[in-house]
Short mmCIF file of C-alpha atoms and ligand atoms in Angstrom, two decimals:
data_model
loop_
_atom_site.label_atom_id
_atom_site.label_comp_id
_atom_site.label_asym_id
_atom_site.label_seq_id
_atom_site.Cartn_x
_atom_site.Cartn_y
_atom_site.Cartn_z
CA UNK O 8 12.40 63.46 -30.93
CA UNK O 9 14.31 66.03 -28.91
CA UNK O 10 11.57 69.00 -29.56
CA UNK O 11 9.07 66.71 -29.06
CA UNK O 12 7.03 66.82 -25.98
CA UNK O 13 7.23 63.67 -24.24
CA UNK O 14 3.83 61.46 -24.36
CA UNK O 15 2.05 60.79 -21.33
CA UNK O 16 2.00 57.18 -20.49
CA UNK O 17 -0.93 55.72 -17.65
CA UNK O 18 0.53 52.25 -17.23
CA UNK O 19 -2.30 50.34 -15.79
CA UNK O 20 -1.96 46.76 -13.82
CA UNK O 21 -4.88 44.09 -13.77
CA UNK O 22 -4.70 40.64 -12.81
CA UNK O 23 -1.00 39.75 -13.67
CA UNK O 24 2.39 38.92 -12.45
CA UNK O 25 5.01 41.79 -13.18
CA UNK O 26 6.72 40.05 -15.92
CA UNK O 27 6.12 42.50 -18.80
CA UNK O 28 7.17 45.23 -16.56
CA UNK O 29 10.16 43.15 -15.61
CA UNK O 30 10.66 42.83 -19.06
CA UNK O 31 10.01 46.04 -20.71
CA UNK O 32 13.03 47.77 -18.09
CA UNK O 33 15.49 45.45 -19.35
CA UNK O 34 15.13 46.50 -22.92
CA UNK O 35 18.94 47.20 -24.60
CA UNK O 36 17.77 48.64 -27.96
CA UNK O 37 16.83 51.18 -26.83
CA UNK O 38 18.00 51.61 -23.52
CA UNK O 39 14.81 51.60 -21.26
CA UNK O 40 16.42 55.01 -19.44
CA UNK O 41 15.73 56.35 -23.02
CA UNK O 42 12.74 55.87 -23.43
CA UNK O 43 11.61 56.78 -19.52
CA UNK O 44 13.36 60.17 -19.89
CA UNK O 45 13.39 61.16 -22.85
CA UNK O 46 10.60 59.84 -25.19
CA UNK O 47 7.73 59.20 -22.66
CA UNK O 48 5.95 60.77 -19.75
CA UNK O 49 5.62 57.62 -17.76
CA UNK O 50 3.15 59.39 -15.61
CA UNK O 51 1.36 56.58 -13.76
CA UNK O 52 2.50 53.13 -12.86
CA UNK O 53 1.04 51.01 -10.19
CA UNK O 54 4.25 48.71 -9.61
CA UNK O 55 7.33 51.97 -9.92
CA UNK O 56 5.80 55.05 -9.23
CA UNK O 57 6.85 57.05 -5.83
CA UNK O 58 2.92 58.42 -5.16
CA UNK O 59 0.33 56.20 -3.61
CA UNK O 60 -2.65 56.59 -2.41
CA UNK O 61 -5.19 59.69 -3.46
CA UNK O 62 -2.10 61.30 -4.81
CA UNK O 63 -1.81 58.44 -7.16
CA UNK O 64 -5.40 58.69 -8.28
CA UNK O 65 -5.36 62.35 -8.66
CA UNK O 66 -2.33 61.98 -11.45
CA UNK O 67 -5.28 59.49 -13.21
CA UNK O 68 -8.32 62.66 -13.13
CA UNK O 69 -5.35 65.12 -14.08
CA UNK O 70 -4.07 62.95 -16.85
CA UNK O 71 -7.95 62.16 -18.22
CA UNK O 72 -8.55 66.29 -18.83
CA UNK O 73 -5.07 67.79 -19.33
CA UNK O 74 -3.83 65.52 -22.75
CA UNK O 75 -7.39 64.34 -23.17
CA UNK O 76 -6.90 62.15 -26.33
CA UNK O 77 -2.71 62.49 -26.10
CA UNK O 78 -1.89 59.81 -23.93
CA UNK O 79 -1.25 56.14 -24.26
CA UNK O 80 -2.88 53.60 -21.96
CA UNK O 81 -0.67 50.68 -21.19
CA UNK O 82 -2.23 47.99 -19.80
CA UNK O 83 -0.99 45.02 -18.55
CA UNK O 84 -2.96 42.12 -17.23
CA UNK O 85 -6.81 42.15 -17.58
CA UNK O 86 -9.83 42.60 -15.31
CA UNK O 87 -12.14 39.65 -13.94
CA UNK O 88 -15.73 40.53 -14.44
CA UNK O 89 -17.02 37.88 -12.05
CA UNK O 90 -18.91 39.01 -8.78
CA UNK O 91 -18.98 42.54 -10.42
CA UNK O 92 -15.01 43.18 -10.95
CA UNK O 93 -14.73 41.97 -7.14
CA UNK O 94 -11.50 39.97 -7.84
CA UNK O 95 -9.26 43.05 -8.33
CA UNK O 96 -10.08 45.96 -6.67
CA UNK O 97 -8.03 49.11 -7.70
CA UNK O 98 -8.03 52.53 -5.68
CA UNK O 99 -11.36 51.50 -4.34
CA UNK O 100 -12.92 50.38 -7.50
CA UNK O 101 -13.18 47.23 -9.94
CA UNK O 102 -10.14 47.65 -12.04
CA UNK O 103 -12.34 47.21 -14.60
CA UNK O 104 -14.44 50.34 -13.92
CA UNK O 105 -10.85 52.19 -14.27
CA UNK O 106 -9.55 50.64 -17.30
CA UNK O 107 -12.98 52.26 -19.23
CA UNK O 108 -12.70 54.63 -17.67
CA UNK O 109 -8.94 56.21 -18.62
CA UNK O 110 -9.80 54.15 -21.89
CA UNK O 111 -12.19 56.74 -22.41
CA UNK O 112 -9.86 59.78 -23.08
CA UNK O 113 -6.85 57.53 -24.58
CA UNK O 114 -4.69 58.47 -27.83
CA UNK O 115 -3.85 54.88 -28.31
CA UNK O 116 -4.32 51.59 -26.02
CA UNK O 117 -1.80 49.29 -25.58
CA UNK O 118 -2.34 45.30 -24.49
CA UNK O 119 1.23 44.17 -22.86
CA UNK O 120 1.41 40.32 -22.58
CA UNK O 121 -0.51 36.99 -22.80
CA UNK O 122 -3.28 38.45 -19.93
CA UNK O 123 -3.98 41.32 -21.31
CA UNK O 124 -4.31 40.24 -24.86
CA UNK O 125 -5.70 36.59 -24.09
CA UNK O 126 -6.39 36.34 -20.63
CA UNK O 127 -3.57 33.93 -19.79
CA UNK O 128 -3.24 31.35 -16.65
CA UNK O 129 -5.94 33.52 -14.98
CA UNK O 130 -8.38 32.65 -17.85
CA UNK O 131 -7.60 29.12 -17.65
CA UNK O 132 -10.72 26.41 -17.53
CA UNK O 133 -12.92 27.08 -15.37
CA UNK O 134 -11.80 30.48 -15.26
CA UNK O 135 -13.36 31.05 -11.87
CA UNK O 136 -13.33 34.90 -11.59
CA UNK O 137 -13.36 35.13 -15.46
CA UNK O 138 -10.86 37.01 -16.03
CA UNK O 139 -10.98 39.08 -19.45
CA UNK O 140 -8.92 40.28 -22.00
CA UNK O 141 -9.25 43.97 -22.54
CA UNK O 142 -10.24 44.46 -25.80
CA UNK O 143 -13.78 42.36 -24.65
CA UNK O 144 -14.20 45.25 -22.20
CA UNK O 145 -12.94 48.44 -24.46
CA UNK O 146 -14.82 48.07 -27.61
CA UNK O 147 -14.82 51.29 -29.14
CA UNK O 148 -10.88 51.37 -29.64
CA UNK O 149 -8.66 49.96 -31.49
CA UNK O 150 -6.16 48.00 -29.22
CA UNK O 151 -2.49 47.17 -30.15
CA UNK O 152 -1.87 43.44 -28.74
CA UNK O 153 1.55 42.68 -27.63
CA UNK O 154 1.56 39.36 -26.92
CA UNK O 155 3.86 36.73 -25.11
CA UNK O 156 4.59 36.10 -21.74
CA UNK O 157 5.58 38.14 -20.89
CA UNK O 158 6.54 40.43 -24.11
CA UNK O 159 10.07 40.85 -25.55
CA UNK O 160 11.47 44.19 -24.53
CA UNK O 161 12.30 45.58 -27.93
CA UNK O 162 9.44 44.71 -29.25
CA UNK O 163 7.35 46.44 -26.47
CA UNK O 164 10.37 49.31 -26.42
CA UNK O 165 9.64 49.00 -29.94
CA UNK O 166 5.99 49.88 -30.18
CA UNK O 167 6.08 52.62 -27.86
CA UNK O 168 8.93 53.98 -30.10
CA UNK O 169 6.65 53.80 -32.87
CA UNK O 170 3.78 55.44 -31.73
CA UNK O 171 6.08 58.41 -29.80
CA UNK O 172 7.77 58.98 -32.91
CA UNK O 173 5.00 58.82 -35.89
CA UNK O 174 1.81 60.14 -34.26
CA UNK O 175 -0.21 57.17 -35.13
CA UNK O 176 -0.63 53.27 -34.74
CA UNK O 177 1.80 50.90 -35.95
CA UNK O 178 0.09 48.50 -38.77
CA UNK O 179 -1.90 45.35 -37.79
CA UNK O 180 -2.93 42.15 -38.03
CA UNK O 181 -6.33 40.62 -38.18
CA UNK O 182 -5.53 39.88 -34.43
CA UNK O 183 -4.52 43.74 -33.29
CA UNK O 184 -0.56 42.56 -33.12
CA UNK O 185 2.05 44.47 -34.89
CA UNK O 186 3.01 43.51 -38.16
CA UNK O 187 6.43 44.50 -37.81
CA UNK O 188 7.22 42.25 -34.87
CA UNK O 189 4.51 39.05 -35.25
CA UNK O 190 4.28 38.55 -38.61
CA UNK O 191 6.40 35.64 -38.55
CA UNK O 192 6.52 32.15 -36.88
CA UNK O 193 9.18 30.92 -34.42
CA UNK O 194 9.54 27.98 -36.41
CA UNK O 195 9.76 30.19 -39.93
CA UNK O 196 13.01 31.58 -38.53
CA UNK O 197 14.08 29.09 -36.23
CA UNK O 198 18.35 28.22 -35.84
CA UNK O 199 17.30 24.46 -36.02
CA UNK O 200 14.93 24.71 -38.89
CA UNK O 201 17.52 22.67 -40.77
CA UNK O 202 17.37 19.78 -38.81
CA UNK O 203 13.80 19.63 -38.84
CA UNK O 204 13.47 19.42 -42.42
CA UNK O 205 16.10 16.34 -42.61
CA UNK O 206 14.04 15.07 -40.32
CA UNK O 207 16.29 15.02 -37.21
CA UNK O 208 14.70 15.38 -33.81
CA UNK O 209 15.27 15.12 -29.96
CA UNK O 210 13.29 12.28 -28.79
CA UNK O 211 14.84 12.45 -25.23
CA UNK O 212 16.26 15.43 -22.71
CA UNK O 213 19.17 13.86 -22.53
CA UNK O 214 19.55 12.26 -25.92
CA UNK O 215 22.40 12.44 -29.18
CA UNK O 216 20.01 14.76 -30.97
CA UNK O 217 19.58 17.11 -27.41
CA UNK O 218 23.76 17.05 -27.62
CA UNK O 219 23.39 18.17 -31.45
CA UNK O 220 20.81 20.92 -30.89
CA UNK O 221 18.54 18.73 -33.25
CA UNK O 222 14.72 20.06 -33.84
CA UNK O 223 12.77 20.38 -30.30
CA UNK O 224 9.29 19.42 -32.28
CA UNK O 225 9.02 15.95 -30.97
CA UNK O 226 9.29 17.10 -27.37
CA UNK O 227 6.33 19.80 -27.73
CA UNK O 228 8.28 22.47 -29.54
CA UNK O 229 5.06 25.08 -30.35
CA UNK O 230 7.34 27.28 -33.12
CA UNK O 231 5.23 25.91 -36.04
CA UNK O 232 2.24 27.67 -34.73
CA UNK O 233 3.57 30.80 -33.13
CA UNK O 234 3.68 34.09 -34.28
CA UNK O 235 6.21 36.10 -32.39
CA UNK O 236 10.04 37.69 -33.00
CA UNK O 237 11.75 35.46 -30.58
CA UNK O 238 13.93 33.82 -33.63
CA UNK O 239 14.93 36.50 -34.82
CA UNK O 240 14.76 39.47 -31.71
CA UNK O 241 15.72 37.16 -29.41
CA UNK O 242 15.92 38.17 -25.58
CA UNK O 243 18.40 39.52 -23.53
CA UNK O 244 19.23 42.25 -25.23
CA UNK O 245 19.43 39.58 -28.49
CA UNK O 246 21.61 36.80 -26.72
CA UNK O 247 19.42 33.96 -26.68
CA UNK O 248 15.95 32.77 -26.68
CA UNK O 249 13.93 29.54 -25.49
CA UNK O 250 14.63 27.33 -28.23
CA UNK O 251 18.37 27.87 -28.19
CA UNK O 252 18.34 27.57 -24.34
CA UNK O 253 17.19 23.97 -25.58
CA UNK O 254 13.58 23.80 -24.67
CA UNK O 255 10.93 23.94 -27.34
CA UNK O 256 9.11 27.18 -27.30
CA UNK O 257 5.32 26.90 -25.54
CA UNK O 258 3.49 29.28 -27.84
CA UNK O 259 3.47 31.80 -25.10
CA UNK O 260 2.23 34.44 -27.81
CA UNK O 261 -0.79 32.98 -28.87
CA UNK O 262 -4.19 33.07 -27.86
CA UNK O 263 -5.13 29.65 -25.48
CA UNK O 264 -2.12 28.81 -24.79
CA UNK O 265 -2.10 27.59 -21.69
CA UNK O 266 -5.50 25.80 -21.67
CA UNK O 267 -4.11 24.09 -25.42
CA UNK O 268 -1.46 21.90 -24.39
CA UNK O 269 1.55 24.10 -24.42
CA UNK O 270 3.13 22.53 -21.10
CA UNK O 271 5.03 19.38 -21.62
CA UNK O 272 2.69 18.09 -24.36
CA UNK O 273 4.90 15.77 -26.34
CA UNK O 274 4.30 14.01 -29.53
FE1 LIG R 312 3.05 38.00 -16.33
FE2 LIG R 312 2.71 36.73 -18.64
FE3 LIG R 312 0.79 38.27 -17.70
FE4 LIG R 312 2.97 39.43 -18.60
S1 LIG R 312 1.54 38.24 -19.83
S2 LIG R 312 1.93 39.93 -16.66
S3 LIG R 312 4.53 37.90 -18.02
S4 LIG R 312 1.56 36.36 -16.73
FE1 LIG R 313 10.60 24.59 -35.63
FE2 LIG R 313 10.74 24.27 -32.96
FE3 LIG R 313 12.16 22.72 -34.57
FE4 LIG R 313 12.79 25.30 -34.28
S1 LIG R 313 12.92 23.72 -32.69
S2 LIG R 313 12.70 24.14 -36.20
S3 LIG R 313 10.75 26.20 -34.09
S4 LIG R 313 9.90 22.80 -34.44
FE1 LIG R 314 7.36 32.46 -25.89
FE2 LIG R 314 7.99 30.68 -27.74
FE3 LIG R 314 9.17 32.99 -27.70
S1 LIG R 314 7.58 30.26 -25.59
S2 LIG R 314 9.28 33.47 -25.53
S3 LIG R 314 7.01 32.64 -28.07
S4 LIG R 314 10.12 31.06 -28.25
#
């Protein structure tokens, strides 16, 4: 990595919240510095970088025609196609219009989160300015989904690691997520596993089995159905994750979550 050339990175916001930046800069292994100085170019970033304005737009032209297909587009959140992309206007256009457009030129596309994989609470029924997860908009690249909400930073430190340091796509699933990091269920690696298969369960808050740290299932837990490294990543640099907080996980990773349920949906 040290005689490499650092990548360019266009990190690109839609309709979101900030989380998956807020996670991705608190990433331990490796440090997030790391990664800023040394492995990437992080060129563009709507949220962090020090240009605004037409100087900010002029790094986007100059980045499309200098490392024409050498960059990685990193999106996160999506665009809403209602009222012609008139929900989130970016620089003067539909954010849509510029996600094609640096999409266009891209070595490798990158969906951070729940929104821009899925959609996410901004896709939720009715889904007034239908907002639109990216790869319904970019259809002639292959998009790596890193789902969750947001995204645990190693696994999205993780990706771009991947891709910096091997030239080429990590493997996928059917779904355009990661092998490495979503091939597994919460609930396949889960700390209280044990207790759900003798069959012990919290069936209150405040209960003996909530003292014990039985199985969360009964009050909603979404691990049997969710495909993410959370059991055995964790967060926080590996301290701790939902489920060992001692609330079930929602299934933040996967697709519909929030319209299926995942919010204090008990048995
Ligand atoms: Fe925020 Fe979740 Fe969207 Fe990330 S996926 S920007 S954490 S709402
Ligand atoms: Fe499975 Fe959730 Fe119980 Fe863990 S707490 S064993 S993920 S149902
Ligand atoms: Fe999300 Fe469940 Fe992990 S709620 S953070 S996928 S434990």
């Amino acid at each position: 990595l040290e005689t490499k050339e650092r990548v360019p990175v266009i990190w690109m916001h839609g309709l979101e919240c900030t989380c998956c930046s807020e996670s991705f800069i608190r990433s331990a292994h490796p440090l997030v510095k790391d990664v800023v100085l040394s492995m990437i170019s992080l060129d563009y970033d709507d949220t962090i970088m020090a240009a605004a304005g037409h100087q900010a737009e002029a790094i986007l032209k100059e980045t499309k025609e200098k490392y024409k297909g050498n960059y990685i587009l990193a999106v996160e959140g999506n665009p809403p196609l209602n009222e012609d992309g008139m929900f989130c206007i970016d620089g003067g256009k539909p954010f849509v219009e510029k996600l094609k457009w640096m999409a266009e030129d891209a070595m490798a596309i990158i969906a951070w989160g729940a929104c821009a994989s899925w959609g996410c609470v901004q896709a939720a029924k009715p889904n007034p300015t239908q907002a639109t997860p990216i790869d319904k908009v970019i259809l002639d690249k292959p998009i790596i989904k890193v789902p969750g909400c947001p995204p645990i930073a190693e696994v999205m430190t993780g990706v771009v690691t991947f891709i910096t340091t091997f030239g080429k796509l990590p493997e996928l699933d059917r779904q355009g997520r990661p092998k490495m990091f979503y091939s597994q269920r919460i609930h396949d690696k889960c700390y209280r596993r044990p207790h759900f298969d003798a069959g012990q369960f919290v069936e209150e808050w405040d209960d003996e089995g909530a003292r014990k740290g039985s199985c969360l299932y009964k009050m909603g837990c979404k691990g049997p159905t969710t495909y993410n490294a959370c059991s055995t990543v964790r967060w926080n640099g590996g301290v701790s994750f939902p489920i060992q907080s001692g609330h079930g996980c929602i299934g933040c990773s996967e697709d519909g979550f929030w319209d299926n349920g995942s919010f204090y949906d008990r048995l």
